[in-house]
Coordinates of C-alpha atoms and ligand atoms in Angstrom, one line a residue:
X1 CA 90.2 -57.6 44.2
X2 CA 93.9 -58.7 44.7
X3 CA 92.6 -62.4 44.7
X4 CA 90.8 -61.8 41.2
X5 CA 93.9 -60.2 39.7
X6 CA 96.0 -63.3 41.1
X7 CA 93.7 -65.6 39.3
X8 CA 93.8 -63.7 36.2
X9 CA 97.6 -63.2 36.1
X10 CA 98.3 -67.1 36.9
X11 CA 95.8 -68.0 34.2
X12 CA 97.5 -65.6 31.7
X13 CA 101.0 -66.9 32.6
X14 CA 100.0 -70.5 32.0
X15 CA 98.4 -70.0 28.6
X16 CA 101.5 -70.0 26.5
X17 CA 103.3 -73.3 25.9
X18 CA 106.7 -72.3 24.7
X19 CA 107.6 -76.0 23.7
X20 CA 104.5 -75.8 21.3
X21 CA 106.2 -72.9 19.5
X22 CA 110.0 -73.7 19.4
X23 CA 109.2 -77.3 18.0
X24 CA 108.0 -75.8 14.7
X25 CA 110.7 -73.0 14.4
X26 CA 113.7 -73.3 12.2
X27 CA 116.6 -72.6 14.5
X28 CA 114.6 -70.1 16.4
X29 CA 113.4 -68.3 13.3
X30 CA 109.7 -68.2 12.0
X31 CA 108.6 -68.5 8.4
X32 CA 108.0 -64.8 7.8
X33 CA 111.2 -63.5 6.5
X34 CA 110.4 -59.7 6.6
X35 CA 113.4 -58.4 4.6
X36 CA 112.9 -60.8 1.8
X37 CA 109.4 -59.9 1.5
X38 CA 110.2 -56.3 1.4
X39 CA 113.0 -56.8 -1.1
X40 CA 110.7 -58.8 -3.5
X41 CA 108.0 -56.1 -3.2
X42 CA 110.5 -53.3 -3.8
X43 CA 112.2 -55.0 -6.8
X44 CA 108.9 -55.5 -8.6
X45 CA 107.7 -51.8 -7.9
X46 CA 110.5 -50.3 -9.9
X47 CA 108.9 -51.1 -13.4
X48 CA 105.7 -52.2 -14.9
X49 CA 105.7 -55.9 -14.9
X50 CA 106.2 -57.6 -18.3
X51 CA 102.8 -58.6 -19.9
X52 CA 104.1 -62.0 -21.1
X53 CA 105.4 -62.9 -17.6
X54 CA 102.0 -61.9 -16.1
X55 CA 100.2 -64.0 -18.6
X56 CA 102.4 -66.9 -17.5
X57 CA 101.5 -66.4 -14.0
X58 CA 97.8 -66.3 -14.7
X59 CA 98.0 -69.6 -16.6
X60 CA 99.6 -71.1 -13.4
X61 CA 96.6 -69.8 -11.4
X62 CA 94.1 -71.2 -13.7
X63 CA 95.7 -74.5 -13.3
X64 CA 95.0 -74.1 -9.7
X65 CA 98.7 -74.1 -8.4
X66 CA 99.7 -72.0 -5.6
X67 CA 101.9 -69.1 -6.8
X68 CA 105.4 -68.4 -5.5
X69 CA 106.3 -65.4 -3.6
X70 CA 108.1 -63.9 -6.7
X71 CA 104.9 -64.4 -8.9
X72 CA 102.7 -62.9 -6.2
X73 CA 105.0 -59.9 -5.8
X74 CA 104.9 -59.2 -9.7
X75 CA 100.8 -59.4 -9.5
X76 CA 100.9 -57.1 -6.4
X77 CA 102.7 -54.4 -8.4
X78 CA 100.5 -54.3 -11.6
X79 CA 99.0 -50.9 -12.2
X80 CA 98.3 -50.9 -15.9
X81 CA 94.5 -50.9 -16.3
X82 CA 94.3 -53.5 -19.1
X83 CA 96.6 -55.9 -17.2
X84 CA 94.5 -55.5 -14.0
X85 CA 91.4 -56.2 -16.0
X86 CA 93.1 -59.4 -17.3
X87 CA 93.9 -60.4 -13.8
X88 CA 90.1 -59.7 -12.6
X89 CA 89.0 -61.9 -15.5
X90 CA 91.4 -64.7 -14.5
X91 CA 90.5 -64.5 -10.9
X92 CA 86.9 -64.8 -12.0
X93 CA 87.6 -67.9 -14.0
X94 CA 89.6 -69.4 -11.1
X95 CA 86.6 -69.1 -8.9
X96 CA 84.4 -70.5 -11.4
X97 CA 86.6 -73.5 -12.1
X98 CA 86.9 -74.3 -8.3
X99 CA 83.6 -73.1 -6.7
X100 CA 81.3 -72.3 -9.8
X101 CA 78.7 -69.7 -9.1
X102 CA 78.1 -70.8 -5.4
X103 CA 78.2 -68.4 -2.4
X104 CA 78.1 -70.1 1.0
X105 CA 76.3 -68.0 3.6
X106 CA 76.7 -68.2 7.4
X107 CA 76.1 -66.0 10.5
X108 CA 78.7 -65.0 13.2
X109 CA 77.5 -65.7 16.8
X110 CA 79.4 -63.7 19.5
X111 CA 79.3 -65.7 22.7
X112 CA 81.0 -63.3 25.0
X113 CA 82.9 -60.0 24.9
X114 CA 85.2 -60.5 28.0
X115 CA 88.8 -60.4 27.2
X116 CA 92.1 -60.4 29.0
X117 CA 93.9 -58.9 26.1
X118 CA 94.0 -55.3 24.9
X119 CA 94.2 -55.2 21.2
X120 CA 94.1 -51.4 20.3
X121 CA 91.6 -51.9 17.3
X122 CA 89.2 -54.0 19.2
X123 CA 86.2 -52.8 21.2
X124 CA 86.3 -55.8 23.6
X125 CA 89.9 -54.9 24.8
X126 CA 90.1 -55.0 28.6
X127 CA 90.9 -51.3 29.0
X128 CA 87.6 -50.3 27.3
X129 CA 85.7 -49.3 30.3
X130 CA 82.5 -48.2 28.6
X131 CA 81.5 -51.5 27.0
X132 CA 78.9 -53.6 28.8
X133 CA 80.5 -57.0 29.5
X134 CA 78.4 -60.3 29.0
X135 CA 79.0 -64.0 28.5
X136 CA 76.0 -65.9 27.2
X137 CA 74.7 -68.7 29.4
X138 CA 73.9 -72.0 27.7
X139 CA 70.2 -71.1 27.9
X140 CA 70.8 -67.8 26.2
X141 CA 73.0 -69.6 23.5
X142 CA 70.0 -71.9 22.9
X143 CA 67.8 -68.8 22.3
X144 CA 70.2 -67.4 19.8
X145 CA 70.3 -70.4 17.9
X146 CA 66.6 -70.8 17.9
X147 CA 66.3 -67.5 16.0
X148 CA 69.3 -68.1 13.8
X149 CA 68.2 -71.6 12.5
X150 CA 64.4 -71.3 13.2
X151 CA 63.6 -67.7 12.0
X152 CA 66.4 -66.7 9.7
X153 CA 67.3 -70.0 8.3
X154 CA 71.1 -70.4 8.8
X155 CA 72.8 -73.7 8.9
X156 CA 76.3 -72.8 9.5
X157 CA 77.8 -70.4 12.1
X158 CA 81.0 -68.9 12.9
X159 CA 81.1 -68.8 16.8
X160 CA 83.5 -66.0 18.2
X161 CA 85.1 -65.8 21.7
X162 CA 87.1 -63.4 23.5
X163 CA 89.9 -64.9 25.6
X164 CA 89.1 -65.1 29.4
X165 CA 89.2 -67.7 32.2
X166 CA 85.4 -67.8 32.5
X167 CA 85.2 -68.6 28.7
X168 CA 87.9 -71.1 28.5
X169 CA 88.0 -74.3 26.5
X170 CA 85.3 -76.0 28.6
X171 CA 82.9 -73.1 28.0
X172 CA 83.8 -73.3 24.3
X173 CA 83.2 -77.0 24.2
X174 CA 79.7 -76.6 26.1
X175 CA 78.5 -73.8 23.8
X176 CA 79.4 -75.8 20.6
X177 CA 77.6 -79.0 22.0
X178 CA 74.6 -76.7 22.9
X179 CA 74.4 -75.2 19.3
X180 CA 74.5 -78.7 17.8
X181 CA 71.7 -79.8 20.0
X182 CA 69.1 -77.3 18.9
X183 CA 66.5 -78.4 16.6
X184 CA 63.5 -76.1 15.6
X185 CA 60.2 -76.3 13.8
X186 CA 60.1 -74.2 10.6
X187 CA 57.4 -73.5 8.2
X188 CA 57.7 -76.6 6.2
X189 CA 60.3 -78.7 8.0
X190 CA 62.8 -78.2 10.8
X191 CA 66.0 -76.1 11.2
X192 CA 69.4 -76.9 12.8
X193 CA 72.9 -75.6 12.8
X194 CA 74.9 -78.3 10.8
X195 CA 78.4 -76.8 10.9
X196 CA 80.0 -74.7 13.6
X197 CA 83.2 -73.1 12.7
X198 CA 85.4 -71.4 15.4
X199 CA 87.1 -68.0 15.7
X200 CA 88.6 -68.3 19.1
X201 CA 92.0 -67.3 20.7
X202 CA 95.3 -69.3 19.8
X203 CA 94.8 -72.5 21.9
X204 CA 97.3 -75.3 22.8
X205 CA 97.4 -78.8 21.3
X206 CA 95.3 -80.2 24.2
X207 CA 92.7 -77.6 24.0
X208 CA 92.7 -78.0 20.1
X209 CA 91.9 -81.8 20.5
X210 CA 88.8 -80.9 22.6
X211 CA 87.7 -78.6 19.8
X212 CA 88.3 -81.3 17.3
X213 CA 86.1 -84.0 19.5
X214 CA 83.6 -81.3 19.7
X215 CA 83.0 -81.7 15.9
X216 CA 83.9 -78.3 14.7
X217 CA 84.1 -77.3 11.1
X218 CA 86.9 -74.6 10.5
X219 CA 89.4 -73.4 13.1
X220 CA 89.8 -69.8 12.3
X221 CA 92.6 -67.4 13.7
X222 CA 93.7 -64.3 12.2
X223 CA 97.2 -63.2 12.6
X224 CA 96.0 -59.6 12.4
X225 CA 99.4 -58.3 11.0
X226 CA 102.3 -60.4 10.0
X227 CA 104.7 -57.5 10.5
X228 CA 106.6 -58.2 13.6
X229 CA 107.1 -54.4 14.8
X230 CA 103.3 -53.5 14.1
X231 CA 102.2 -56.6 16.0
X232 CA 104.3 -55.8 19.0
X233 CA 102.8 -52.1 19.0
X234 CA 99.0 -52.9 18.5
X235 CA 99.2 -55.9 21.1
X236 CA 100.5 -54.3 24.3
X237 CA 103.1 -56.1 26.2
X238 CA 102.2 -58.3 29.1
X239 CA 99.1 -59.6 27.2
X240 CA 98.8 -63.2 25.9
X241 CA 98.2 -61.8 22.3
X242 CA 101.3 -59.9 22.4
X243 CA 103.2 -63.2 21.7
X244 CA 103.5 -63.3 18.1
X245 CA 104.8 -66.7 17.8
X246 CA 102.1 -68.4 19.8
X247 CA 99.7 -66.9 17.5
X248 CA 101.6 -67.7 14.2
X249 CA 102.0 -71.4 15.0
X250 CA 98.4 -72.1 16.2
X251 CA 97.5 -73.6 12.8
X252 CA 100.5 -76.0 13.2
X253 CA 99.2 -77.0 16.6
X254 CA 95.6 -77.4 15.0
X255 CA 97.0 -79.8 12.5
X256 CA 98.9 -81.7 15.1
X257 CA 95.6 -82.0 17.2
X258 CA 93.7 -83.5 14.2
X259 CA 92.0 -80.4 12.9
X260 CA 92.6 -80.5 9.3
X261 CA 90.4 -77.3 8.2
X262 CA 91.9 -74.2 9.3
X263 CA 91.2 -70.5 8.3
X264 CA 93.9 -67.7 8.3
X265 CA 93.6 -64.0 7.9
X266 CA 94.7 -60.6 8.2
X267 CA 93.2 -57.5 9.7
X268 CA 93.8 -55.2 6.8
X269 CA 94.6 -51.5 7.8
X270 CA 97.3 -52.3 10.5
X271 CA 100.3 -52.3 8.2
X272 CA 101.1 -52.3 4.4
X273 CA 98.6 -54.4 2.5
X274 CA 101.0 -55.7 -0.1
X275 CA 103.3 -57.1 2.7
X276 CA 100.2 -58.8 4.4
X277 CA 99.2 -60.4 1.2
X278 CA 102.7 -61.8 0.6
X279 CA 102.7 -63.0 4.3
X280 CA 99.4 -64.8 3.9
X281 CA 101.1 -66.7 0.9
X282 CA 104.1 -67.5 2.9
X283 CA 101.9 -69.0 5.6
X284 CA 100.1 -70.9 3.1
X285 CA 103.2 -72.4 1.7
X286 CA 104.6 -73.1 5.0
X287 CA 101.3 -75.2 5.8
X288 CA 101.3 -76.9 2.5
X289 CA 105.0 -77.9 2.7
X290 CA 104.7 -79.3 6.4
X291 CA 101.4 -80.7 6.3
X292 CA 100.3 -80.9 2.6
X293 CA 97.3 -79.0 3.4
X294 CA 96.8 -75.3 2.9
X295 CA 94.2 -72.9 4.4
X296 CA 90.6 -73.9 3.8
X297 CA 89.6 -70.3 4.2
X298 CA 91.4 -66.8 3.9
X299 CA 89.6 -63.8 5.6
X300 CA 90.5 -60.1 4.8
X301 CA 88.6 -57.9 7.1
X302 CA 89.3 -54.2 7.1
X303 CA 89.6 -52.2 10.2
X304 CA 86.3 -50.7 11.2
X305 CA 85.5 -48.0 13.8
X306 CA 85.2 -49.7 17.2
X307 CA 83.6 -48.3 20.2
X308 CA 86.0 -46.3 22.5
X309 CA 89.0 -47.6 20.2
X310 CA 90.4 -44.4 18.7
X311 CA 93.2 -46.3 17.1
X312 CA 90.7 -47.4 14.5
X313 CA 90.4 -43.9 13.2
X314 CA 94.1 -43.0 13.1
X315 CA 95.8 -46.0 11.3
X316 CA 97.9 -44.7 8.4
X317 CA 97.6 -48.0 6.5
X318 CA 93.8 -48.0 5.9
X319 CA 93.0 -49.8 2.8
X320 CA 91.1 -47.9 0.0
X321 CA 88.1 -49.6 -1.8
X322 CA 90.3 -49.9 -4.8
X323 CA 93.2 -51.3 -3.1
X324 CA 90.9 -53.8 -1.3
X325 CA 89.5 -55.1 -4.7
X326 CA 93.1 -55.4 -5.9
X327 CA 94.1 -57.4 -2.7
X328 CA 91.0 -59.7 -3.2
X329 CA 92.1 -60.3 -6.7
X330 CA 95.7 -61.3 -6.0
X331 CA 94.6 -63.6 -3.1
X332 CA 92.4 -65.4 -5.4
X333 CA 95.1 -65.9 -8.0
X334 CA 97.8 -66.7 -5.5
X335 CA 96.0 -69.2 -3.5
X336 CA 93.5 -70.4 -6.1
X337 CA 91.8 -73.2 -4.1
X338 CA 91.1 -71.4 -0.9
X339 CA 87.8 -70.3 0.2
X340 CA 87.6 -66.5 0.6
X341 CA 85.3 -64.9 3.1
X342 CA 84.0 -61.4 3.0
X343 CA 82.0 -60.3 5.9
X344 CA 79.4 -57.7 6.8
X345 CA 82.0 -55.3 7.9
X346 CA 81.8 -54.1 4.3
X347 CA 78.9 -52.2 3.0
X348 CA 76.5 -53.5 0.6
X349 CA 78.0 -51.8 -2.6
X350 CA 81.6 -52.9 -1.9
X351 CA 80.5 -56.5 -1.4
X352 CA 78.5 -56.3 -4.6
X353 CA 81.7 -55.3 -6.4
X354 CA 84.0 -57.6 -4.4
X355 CA 82.1 -60.8 -4.5
X356 CA 82.5 -61.5 -8.2
X357 CA 86.4 -61.2 -7.8
X358 CA 86.6 -64.5 -6.0
X359 CA 84.8 -64.5 -2.7
X360 CA 83.2 -67.7 -1.8
X361 CA 81.6 -67.1 1.6
X362 CA 79.7 -64.1 3.2
X363 CA 77.5 -63.7 6.2
X364 CA 74.1 -62.0 6.4
X365 CA 71.5 -60.9 9.0
X366 CA 74.5 -60.3 11.0
X367 CA 74.4 -59.1 14.6
X368 CA 77.7 -58.8 16.6
X369 CA 76.2 -57.6 19.9
X370 CA 76.3 -60.4 22.5
X371 CA 72.8 -61.9 22.7
X372 CA 71.6 -59.6 19.8
X373 CA 69.8 -62.3 17.8
X374 CA 67.2 -63.0 20.4
X375 CA 67.2 -59.8 22.2
X376 CA 66.8 -56.5 20.5
X377 CA 68.6 -53.5 22.1
X378 CA 69.3 -51.3 19.2
X379 CA 70.2 -48.1 21.0
X380 CA 72.6 -50.0 23.4
X381 CA 73.8 -52.4 20.8
X382 CA 77.2 -50.6 20.1
X383 CA 78.0 -50.9 23.7
X384 CA 78.1 -54.7 23.5
X385 CA 79.7 -55.2 20.2
X386 CA 83.3 -55.2 18.9
X387 CA 83.0 -52.8 16.0
X388 CA 80.5 -51.3 13.5
X389 CA 79.0 -53.2 10.7
X390 CA 78.7 -52.0 7.1
X391 CA 76.0 -54.2 6.0
X392 CA 73.0 -54.8 8.1
X393 CA 70.8 -56.3 5.6
X394 CA 68.9 -59.5 6.2
X395 CA 69.5 -63.0 4.8
X396 CA 66.5 -62.7 2.4
X397 CA 67.7 -59.3 1.0
X398 CA 71.2 -60.7 0.5
X399 CA 70.1 -63.9 -1.1
X400 CA 67.7 -61.8 -3.3
X401 CA 70.6 -59.6 -4.5
X402 CA 73.0 -62.7 -5.1
X403 CA 70.3 -64.4 -7.0
X404 CA 69.9 -61.4 -9.2
X405 CA 73.7 -61.5 -9.8
X406 CA 73.5 -65.1 -10.9
X407 CA 74.9 -66.8 -7.8
X408 CA 73.2 -69.7 -6.1
X409 CA 73.5 -69.4 -2.2
X410 CA 74.7 -72.8 -0.8
X411 CA 73.8 -73.9 2.8
X412 CA 75.6 -77.0 2.2
X413 CA 77.6 -78.5 5.1
X414 CA 77.9 -82.1 3.6
X415 CA 81.8 -81.8 2.8
X416 CA 83.0 -82.1 6.2
X417 CA 80.3 -84.6 7.4
X418 CA 81.0 -86.9 4.5
X419 CA 84.9 -86.7 5.4
X420 CA 85.7 -84.3 2.4
X421 CA 88.2 -82.2 4.5
X422 CA 92.0 -81.5 4.7
X423 CA 94.1 -83.1 2.1
X424 CA 91.3 -85.0 0.4
X425 CA 89.2 -81.8 -0.2
X426 CA 92.5 -79.9 -1.3
X427 CA 92.8 -82.6 -4.0
X428 CA 89.1 -82.2 -5.0
X429 CA 89.2 -78.5 -5.0
X430 CA 92.6 -78.3 -7.2
X431 CA 91.1 -80.9 -9.6
X432 CA 87.6 -79.2 -9.8
X433 CA 85.9 -82.5 -8.7
X434 CA 84.5 -81.1 -5.4
X435 CA 82.2 -78.9 -7.6
X436 CA 80.2 -81.9 -8.6
X437 CA 78.9 -82.8 -5.1
X438 CA 78.7 -79.0 -4.1
X439 CA 76.4 -78.2 -7.0
X440 CA 74.0 -80.9 -5.9
X441 CA 74.1 -80.1 -2.4
X442 CA 73.8 -76.4 -3.0
X443 CA 70.6 -76.8 -4.9
X444 CA 69.3 -79.2 -2.1
X445 CA 70.0 -76.8 0.8
X446 CA 68.9 -73.7 -1.2
X447 CA 65.5 -75.5 -1.9
X448 CA 65.2 -76.0 1.9
X449 CA 65.8 -72.3 2.7
X450 CA 63.4 -71.1 0.0
X451 CA 60.6 -73.3 1.2
X452 CA 61.1 -72.4 4.9
X453 CA 62.2 -68.8 4.8
X454 CA 62.0 -66.8 1.3
X455 CA 59.9 -63.8 0.8
X456 CA 57.6 -64.1 -2.3
X457 CA 60.0 -61.8 -4.2
X458 CA 63.1 -63.6 -3.5
X459 CA 61.5 -66.9 -4.2
X460 CA 61.0 -65.9 -8.0
X461 CA 64.5 -64.9 -8.6
X462 CA 65.9 -68.0 -6.4
X463 CA 63.7 -70.4 -8.4
X464 CA 65.1 -69.1 -11.7
X465 CA 68.6 -70.0 -10.6
X466 CA 67.5 -73.4 -9.1
X467 CA 65.9 -74.3 -12.4
X468 CA 69.1 -73.4 -14.3
X469 CA 71.2 -75.6 -12.0
X470 CA 69.0 -78.5 -12.2
X471 CA 69.3 -78.5 -15.9
X472 CA 73.0 -78.4 -15.6
X473 CA 73.2 -81.1 -13.2
X474 CA 71.1 -83.3 -15.7
X475 CA 73.6 -82.7 -18.3
X476 CA 76.9 -83.0 -16.0
X477 CA 76.1 -85.6 -13.5
X478 CA 73.7 -88.0 -15.3
X479 CA 75.0 -90.9 -13.2
X480 CA 73.5 -89.4 -9.9
X481 CA 70.6 -87.4 -11.3
X482 CA 68.0 -89.8 -10.2
X483 CA 69.1 -89.9 -6.5
X484 CA 69.5 -86.2 -6.6
X485 CA 65.9 -85.5 -8.1
X486 CA 64.6 -88.2 -5.6
X487 CA 66.2 -86.1 -2.7
X488 CA 64.9 -82.7 -4.2
X489 CA 61.2 -83.9 -4.5
X490 CA 61.4 -85.2 -0.8
X491 CA 62.8 -82.0 0.6
X492 CA 60.0 -80.2 -1.3
X493 CA 57.6 -82.6 0.9
X494 CA 59.3 -81.3 4.1
X495 CA 62.2 -84.0 4.5
X496 CA 65.4 -82.1 5.6
X497 CA 69.0 -82.6 5.5
X498 CA 69.5 -85.0 2.7
X499 CA 72.9 -84.7 0.9
X500 CA 75.2 -86.5 -1.2
Ligands
LIG601 N1 89.5 -63.0 20.5 C1 89.9 -63.9 19.4 C2 90.9 -63.3 18.7 O1 91.3 -62.2 18.8 O2 91.3 -64.0 17.7 C3 88.6 -64.0 18.5 C4 87.7 -63.1 18.4 S1 88.1 -61.4 17.7 C5 86.6 -60.8 18.4 C6 87.8 -61.9 15.9 C7 88.6 -60.9 14.9 O3 87.9 -59.8 14.8 C8 89.8 -60.5 15.3 O4 90.7 -61.6 14.9 C9 90.2 -59.4 14.6 O5 90.6 -59.5 13.2 C10 88.7 -58.7 14.1 N2 88.5 -57.4 14.6 C11 88.9 -56.9 15.9 N3 88.6 -55.4 15.9 C12 88.2 -55.1 14.7 C13 87.8 -53.9 14.1 N4 88.0 -52.8 14.7 N5 87.4 -53.8 12.8 C14 87.2 -55.1 12.1 N6 87.8 -56.3 12.6 C15 88.1 -56.4 13.9
LIG602 FE1 90.2 -59.8 22.8 FE2 90.1 -60.8 20.3 FE3 89.3 -58.3 20.8 FE4 91.8 -58.8 21.1 S1 90.7 -59.0 19.1 S2 90.7 -57.7 22.5 S3 91.9 -60.9 21.8 S4 88.5 -60.2 21.6

């Protein structure tokens, strides 16, 4: 027991490389100026913002320019219902300009629930004695992927890891390699995971280089809360995660390691939501200024009940549904090029209302118990998972609804495989040019999914969307239409993974 404790303690002690924090700080200070943020919010909360000022700000969002902190503080304080409606319309227009009517789908794959940290809101925290701990073996990872790619039809995953010596960077590397190696027969072709995004602990530059070599898509880490005092309170002292600065600068380290596709986020419900939105903007502007690249995605999970984690019930900062929709609208307007991820933590109704406000990605058929895709254990599942889900619908149901709403589901993973990442993708997104490729690849990958996995009813709605898209492509991209249609027909014959 003592031996085990010593092993853990020395592992924990060596995790944080202080020199990989201080080199990015400005004379020991980080880039979240709390007092400045609070003052800007207070200043703007005193009176209803001037409609002309709001219109100017919306024009800037529509030109796909990142807003300033002052402009964002103005939008966060709008209460007038007409102005709020104008903001929603502008958010929708920004989303359309950058991402058109596409929604990308993915599934989370939880690899382990072992963790040396003790985050008060998380079912995996080390003091939770009731949870059943498990680390997937490589054979089990393979089985999970066979279901995800062969039976459900996913093509991209976000893999999720706790922080523990037995699931260190070597384990992460091997599991990613295993995932990319699985190829399964489907009804009319074959299925494979083509993009693995990673939600892992804050890593060192050396470890991030290993992730980069493993061929990951996005490296995603949420700050949880940018408020220093609250961060300290919910991440108990003596844990790795207690170090705010180590986490705050992990995207700086990622860029330095050569990963140019990063995802940031906040766990909404730990502190005041307006402060957190402002901080997401400060984080974005810091990355833009220093590396010329902003976040590829922004996540905004809300605190959900977690097994044996009473803190999740008691937080005074829980975000109402109305405020949740407001924060999505403001993020879409403040950081207009970023992908925005809404997850199955939210229930079906909220997702339906929130997606048109600017979301670009969502998960479906989600199971967050360890090993839960290949092994069914419903009654015990809550003992293996991190929190409770709001939307347990399968991918077919979600796609059916999105099709009815006029959205095309995209399984496209071509961007990063064609080198459209980092600064290059930022420019394409800002100028609206990425849409050209995305539209074509969305149709090609959606066709694959329909032919392999769609239920009859979903097929009809999905094909209506596809036919409309093909007509648009004919008009908008006559130069590549013949290549596109050739790929489309070949996919119908069972070829897979053709992209532009
Ligand atoms: N261990 C890694 C970390 O903490 O970054 C990655 C995995 S953690 C399982 C992924 C994310 O789940 C966390 O960053 C947190 O935002 C979110 N999360 C944790 N507890 C939650 C809860 N009760 N409700 C909603 N989201 C939660
Ligand atoms: Fe561990 Fe992450 Fe859960 Fe914290 S949020 S206890 S670090 S798995």
